[in-house]
PDB file of C-alpha atoms in Angstrom:
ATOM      1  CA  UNK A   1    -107.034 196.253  47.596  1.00  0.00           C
ATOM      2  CA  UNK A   2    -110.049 198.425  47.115  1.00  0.00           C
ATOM      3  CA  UNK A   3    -110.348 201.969  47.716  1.00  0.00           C
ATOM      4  CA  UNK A   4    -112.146 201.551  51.478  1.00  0.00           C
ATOM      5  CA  UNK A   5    -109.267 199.208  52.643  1.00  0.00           C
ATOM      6  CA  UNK A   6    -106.295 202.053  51.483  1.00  0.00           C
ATOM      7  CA  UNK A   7    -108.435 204.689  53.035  1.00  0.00           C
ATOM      8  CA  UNK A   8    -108.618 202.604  56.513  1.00  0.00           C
ATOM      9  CA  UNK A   9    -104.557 201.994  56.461  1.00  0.00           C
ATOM     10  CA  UNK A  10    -103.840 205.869  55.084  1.00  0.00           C
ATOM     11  CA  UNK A  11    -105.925 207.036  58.111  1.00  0.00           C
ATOM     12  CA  UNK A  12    -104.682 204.382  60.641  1.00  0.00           C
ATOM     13  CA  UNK A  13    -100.209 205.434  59.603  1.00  0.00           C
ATOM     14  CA  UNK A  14    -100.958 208.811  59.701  1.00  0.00           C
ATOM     15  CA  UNK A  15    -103.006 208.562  63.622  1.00  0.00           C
ATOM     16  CA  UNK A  16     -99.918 206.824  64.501  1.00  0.00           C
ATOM     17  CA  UNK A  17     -97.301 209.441  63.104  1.00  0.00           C
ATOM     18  CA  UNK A  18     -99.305 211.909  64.791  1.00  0.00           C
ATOM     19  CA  UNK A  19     -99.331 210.476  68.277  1.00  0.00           C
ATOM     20  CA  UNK A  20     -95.515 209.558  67.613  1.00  0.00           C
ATOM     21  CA  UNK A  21     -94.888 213.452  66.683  1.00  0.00           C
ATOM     22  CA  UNK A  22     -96.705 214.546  69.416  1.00  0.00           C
ATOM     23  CA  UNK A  23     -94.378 212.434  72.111  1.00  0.00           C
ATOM     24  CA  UNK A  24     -91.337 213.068  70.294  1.00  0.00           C
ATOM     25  CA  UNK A  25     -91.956 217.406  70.705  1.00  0.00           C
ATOM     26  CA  UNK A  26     -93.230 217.406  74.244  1.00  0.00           C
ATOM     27  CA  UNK A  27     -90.021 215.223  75.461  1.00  0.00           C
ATOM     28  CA  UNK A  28     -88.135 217.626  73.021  1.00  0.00           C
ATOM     29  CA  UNK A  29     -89.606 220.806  73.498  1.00  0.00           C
ATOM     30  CA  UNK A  30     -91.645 220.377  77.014  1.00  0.00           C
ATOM     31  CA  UNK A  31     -89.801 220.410  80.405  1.00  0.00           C
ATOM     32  CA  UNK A  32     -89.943 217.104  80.799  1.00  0.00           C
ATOM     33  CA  UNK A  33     -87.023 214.592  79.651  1.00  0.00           C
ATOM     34  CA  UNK A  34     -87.971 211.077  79.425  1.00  0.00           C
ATOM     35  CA  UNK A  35     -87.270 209.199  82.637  1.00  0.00           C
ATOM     36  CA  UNK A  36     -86.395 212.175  84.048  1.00  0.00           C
ATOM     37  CA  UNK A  37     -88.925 213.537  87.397  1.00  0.00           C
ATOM     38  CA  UNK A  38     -89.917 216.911  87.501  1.00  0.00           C
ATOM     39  CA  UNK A  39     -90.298 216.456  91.544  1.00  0.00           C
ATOM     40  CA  UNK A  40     -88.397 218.808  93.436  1.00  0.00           C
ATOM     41  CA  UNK A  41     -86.280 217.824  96.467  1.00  0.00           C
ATOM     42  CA  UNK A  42     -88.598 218.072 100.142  1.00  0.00           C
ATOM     43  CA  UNK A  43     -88.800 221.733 100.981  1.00  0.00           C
ATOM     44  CA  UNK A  44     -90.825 222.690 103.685  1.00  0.00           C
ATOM     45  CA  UNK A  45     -92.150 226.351 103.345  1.00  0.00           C
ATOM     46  CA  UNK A  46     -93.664 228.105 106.693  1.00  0.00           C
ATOM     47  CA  UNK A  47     -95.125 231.828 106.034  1.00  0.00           C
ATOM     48  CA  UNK A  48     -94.679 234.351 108.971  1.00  0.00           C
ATOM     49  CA  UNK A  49     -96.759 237.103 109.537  1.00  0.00           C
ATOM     50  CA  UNK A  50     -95.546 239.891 112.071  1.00  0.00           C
ATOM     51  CA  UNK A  51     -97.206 242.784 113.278  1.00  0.00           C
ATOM     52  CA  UNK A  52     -96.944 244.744 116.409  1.00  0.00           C
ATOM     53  CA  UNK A  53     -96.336 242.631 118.821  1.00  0.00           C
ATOM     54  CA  UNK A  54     -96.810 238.767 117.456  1.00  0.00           C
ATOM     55  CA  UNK A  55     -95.279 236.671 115.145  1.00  0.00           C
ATOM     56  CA  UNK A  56     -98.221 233.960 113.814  1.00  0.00           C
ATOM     57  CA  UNK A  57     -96.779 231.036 111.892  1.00  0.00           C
ATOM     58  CA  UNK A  58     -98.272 229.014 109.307  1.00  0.00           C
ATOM     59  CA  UNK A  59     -96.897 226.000 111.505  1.00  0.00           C
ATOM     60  CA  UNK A  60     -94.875 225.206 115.180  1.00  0.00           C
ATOM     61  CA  UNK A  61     -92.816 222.475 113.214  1.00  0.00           C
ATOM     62  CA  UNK A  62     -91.358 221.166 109.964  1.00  0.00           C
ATOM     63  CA  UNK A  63     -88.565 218.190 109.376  1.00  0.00           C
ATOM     64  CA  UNK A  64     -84.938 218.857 109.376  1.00  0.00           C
ATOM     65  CA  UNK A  65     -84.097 220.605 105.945  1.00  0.00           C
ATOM     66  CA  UNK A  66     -84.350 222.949 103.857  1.00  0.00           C
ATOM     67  CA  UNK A  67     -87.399 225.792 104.656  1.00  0.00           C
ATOM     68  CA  UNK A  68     -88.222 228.574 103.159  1.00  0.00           C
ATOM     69  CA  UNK A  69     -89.830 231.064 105.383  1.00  0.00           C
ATOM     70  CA  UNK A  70     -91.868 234.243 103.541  1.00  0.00           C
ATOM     71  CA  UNK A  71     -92.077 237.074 105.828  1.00  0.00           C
ATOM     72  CA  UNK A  72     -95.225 239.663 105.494  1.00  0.00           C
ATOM     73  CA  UNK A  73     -95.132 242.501 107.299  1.00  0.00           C
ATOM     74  CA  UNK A  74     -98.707 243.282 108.124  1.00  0.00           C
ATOM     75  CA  UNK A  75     -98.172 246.068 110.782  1.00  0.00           C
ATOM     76  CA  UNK A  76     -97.699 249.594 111.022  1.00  0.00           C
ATOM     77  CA  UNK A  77     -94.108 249.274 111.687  1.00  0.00           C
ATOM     78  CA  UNK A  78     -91.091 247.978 109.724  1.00  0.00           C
ATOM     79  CA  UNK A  79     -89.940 244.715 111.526  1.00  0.00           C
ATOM     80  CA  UNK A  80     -86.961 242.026 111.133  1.00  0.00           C
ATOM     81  CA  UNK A  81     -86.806 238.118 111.493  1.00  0.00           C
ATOM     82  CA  UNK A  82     -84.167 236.117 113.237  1.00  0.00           C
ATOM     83  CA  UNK A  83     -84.139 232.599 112.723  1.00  0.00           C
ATOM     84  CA  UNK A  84     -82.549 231.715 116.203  1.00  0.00           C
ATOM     85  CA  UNK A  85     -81.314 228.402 116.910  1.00  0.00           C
ATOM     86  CA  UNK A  86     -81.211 227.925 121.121  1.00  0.00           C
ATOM     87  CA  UNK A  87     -81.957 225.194 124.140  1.00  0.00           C
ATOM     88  CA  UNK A  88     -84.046 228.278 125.987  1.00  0.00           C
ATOM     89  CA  UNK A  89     -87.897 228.787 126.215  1.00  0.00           C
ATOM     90  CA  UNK A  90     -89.044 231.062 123.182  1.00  0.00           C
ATOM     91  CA  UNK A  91     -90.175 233.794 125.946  1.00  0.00           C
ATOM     92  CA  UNK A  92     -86.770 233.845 128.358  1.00  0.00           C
ATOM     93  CA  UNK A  93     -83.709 234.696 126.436  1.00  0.00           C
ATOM     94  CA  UNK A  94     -81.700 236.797 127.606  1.00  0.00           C
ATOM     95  CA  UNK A  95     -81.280 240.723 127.030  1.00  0.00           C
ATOM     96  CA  UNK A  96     -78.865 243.240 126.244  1.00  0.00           C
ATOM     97  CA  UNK A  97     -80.578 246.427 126.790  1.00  0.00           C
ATOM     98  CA  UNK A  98     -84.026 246.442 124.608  1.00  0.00           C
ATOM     99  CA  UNK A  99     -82.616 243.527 122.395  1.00  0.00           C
ATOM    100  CA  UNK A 100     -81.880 240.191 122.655  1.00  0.00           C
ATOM    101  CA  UNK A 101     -78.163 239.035 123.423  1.00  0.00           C
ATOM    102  CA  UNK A 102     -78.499 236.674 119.864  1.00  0.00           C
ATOM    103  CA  UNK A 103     -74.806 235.600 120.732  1.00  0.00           C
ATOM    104  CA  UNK A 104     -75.616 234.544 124.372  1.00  0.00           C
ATOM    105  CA  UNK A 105     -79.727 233.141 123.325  1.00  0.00           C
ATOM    106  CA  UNK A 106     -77.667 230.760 120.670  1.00  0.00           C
ATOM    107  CA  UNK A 107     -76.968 230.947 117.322  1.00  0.00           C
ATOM    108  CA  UNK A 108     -78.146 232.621 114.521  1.00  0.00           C
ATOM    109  CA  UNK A 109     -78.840 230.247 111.624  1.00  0.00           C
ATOM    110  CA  UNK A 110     -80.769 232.827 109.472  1.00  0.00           C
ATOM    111  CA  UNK A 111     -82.232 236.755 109.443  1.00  0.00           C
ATOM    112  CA  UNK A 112     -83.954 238.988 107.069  1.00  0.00           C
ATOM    113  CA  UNK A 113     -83.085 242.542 108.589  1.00  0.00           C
ATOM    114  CA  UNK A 114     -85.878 244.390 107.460  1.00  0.00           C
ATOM    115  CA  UNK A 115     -89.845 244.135 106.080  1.00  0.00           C
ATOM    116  CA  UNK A 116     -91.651 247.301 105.385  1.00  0.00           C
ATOM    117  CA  UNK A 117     -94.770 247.646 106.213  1.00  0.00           C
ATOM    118  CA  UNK A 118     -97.132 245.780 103.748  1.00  0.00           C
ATOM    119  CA  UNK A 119     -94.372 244.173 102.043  1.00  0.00           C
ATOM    120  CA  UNK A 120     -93.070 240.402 102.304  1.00  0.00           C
ATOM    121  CA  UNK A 121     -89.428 238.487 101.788  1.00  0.00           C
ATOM    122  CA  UNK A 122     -88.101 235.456 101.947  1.00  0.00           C
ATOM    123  CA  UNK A 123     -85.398 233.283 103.456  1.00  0.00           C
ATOM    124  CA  UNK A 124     -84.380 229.791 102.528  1.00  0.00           C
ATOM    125  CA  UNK A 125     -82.234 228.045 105.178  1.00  0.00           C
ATOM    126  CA  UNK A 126     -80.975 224.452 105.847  1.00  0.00           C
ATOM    127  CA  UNK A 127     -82.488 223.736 109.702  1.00  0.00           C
ATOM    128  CA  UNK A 128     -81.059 220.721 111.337  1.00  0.00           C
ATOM    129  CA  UNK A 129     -83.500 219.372 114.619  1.00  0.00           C
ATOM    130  CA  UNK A 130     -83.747 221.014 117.125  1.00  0.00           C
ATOM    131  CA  UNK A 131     -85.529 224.036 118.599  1.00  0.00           C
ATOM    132  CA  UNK A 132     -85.693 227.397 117.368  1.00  0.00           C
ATOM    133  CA  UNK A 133     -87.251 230.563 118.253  1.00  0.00           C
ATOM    134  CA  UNK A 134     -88.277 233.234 115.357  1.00  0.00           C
ATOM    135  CA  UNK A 135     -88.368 236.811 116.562  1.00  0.00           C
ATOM    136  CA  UNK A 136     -88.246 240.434 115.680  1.00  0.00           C
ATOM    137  CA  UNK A 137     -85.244 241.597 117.299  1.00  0.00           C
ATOM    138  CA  UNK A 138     -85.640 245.298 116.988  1.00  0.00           C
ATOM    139  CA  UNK A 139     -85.638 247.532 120.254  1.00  0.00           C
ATOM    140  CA  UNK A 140     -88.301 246.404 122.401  1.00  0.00           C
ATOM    141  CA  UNK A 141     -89.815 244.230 119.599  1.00  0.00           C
ATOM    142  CA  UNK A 142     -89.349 240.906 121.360  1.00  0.00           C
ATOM    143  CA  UNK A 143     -90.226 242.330 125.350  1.00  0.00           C
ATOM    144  CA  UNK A 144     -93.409 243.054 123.742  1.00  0.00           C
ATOM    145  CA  UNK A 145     -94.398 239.320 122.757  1.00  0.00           C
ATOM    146  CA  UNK A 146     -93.136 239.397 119.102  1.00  0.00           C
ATOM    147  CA  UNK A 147     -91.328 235.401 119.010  1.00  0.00           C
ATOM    148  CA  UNK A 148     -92.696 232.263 118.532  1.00  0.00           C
ATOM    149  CA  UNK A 149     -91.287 228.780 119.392  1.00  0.00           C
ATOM    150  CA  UNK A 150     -90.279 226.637 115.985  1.00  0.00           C
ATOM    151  CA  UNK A 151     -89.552 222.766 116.015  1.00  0.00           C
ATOM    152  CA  UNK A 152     -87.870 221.049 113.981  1.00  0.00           C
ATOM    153  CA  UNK A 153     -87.744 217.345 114.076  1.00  0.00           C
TER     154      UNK A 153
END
């Protein structure tokens, strides 16, 4: 064998120990893990933004599931999200002074009691279908328009 013919074979075992090395650490040492998916369950994510006196969401409607709802407070004021579960119109449930009766509207399936101003949080909850109203539940808050109607389907 001449000396162009061992060069050739040299060059072509060590191209294929380096592309063997280089699998072998990134299933070793990346986050992957061979037949393994890095694909994360379906989780729908829906950000609210609330100011005085609306609620504006990202979207009216997600699938049954988990949902993560992020929460920025872009008023003046310090606010609160109920995740309300209920059979009643988004704009007619019923009241208990300058709040809403939460035990008489339905049922609460999720809350963040308080944004500051500015600031944003989050809430994951498990929504089976149905339909759902998100409001700001603190005194006089909702009479003043701050709700909107969710679906889930």
């Amino acid at each position: 064998m001449n000396t162009r013919s061992r060069r050739a074979i040299v060059l072509a075992t060590l191209t294929v120990l380096a592309l063997v090395s280089a699998t072998w650490a990134s299933t070793v040492y990346g986050k992957a893990k061979p037949h393994q998916s890095r694909a994360k369950p379906h989780q729908a994510r829906v950000i609210v933004t609330e100011s005085e006196w609306r609620i504006t969401l990202s979207r009216s409607s997600v699938s049954a599931g988990p949902v993560t709802f992020v929460i920025r407070d872009h008023g003046k004021l310090a606010h609160e999200l109920i995740i309300l579960r209920t059979q009643r119109p988004a704009d007619k449930l019923p009241m208990r002074g300058k709040e809403v009766d939460l035990k008489a509207a339905g049922s609460v399936v999720g809350k963040i009691v308080t944004v500051e101003p500015g600031k944003e949080a989050s809430v994951t909850v498990r929504l089976e279908k149905g339909r759902y109203v998100l409001l700001c539940n603190l005194p006089a808050h909702y009479k003043q328009g701050q709700f909107a109607a969710f679906d889930v389907t």
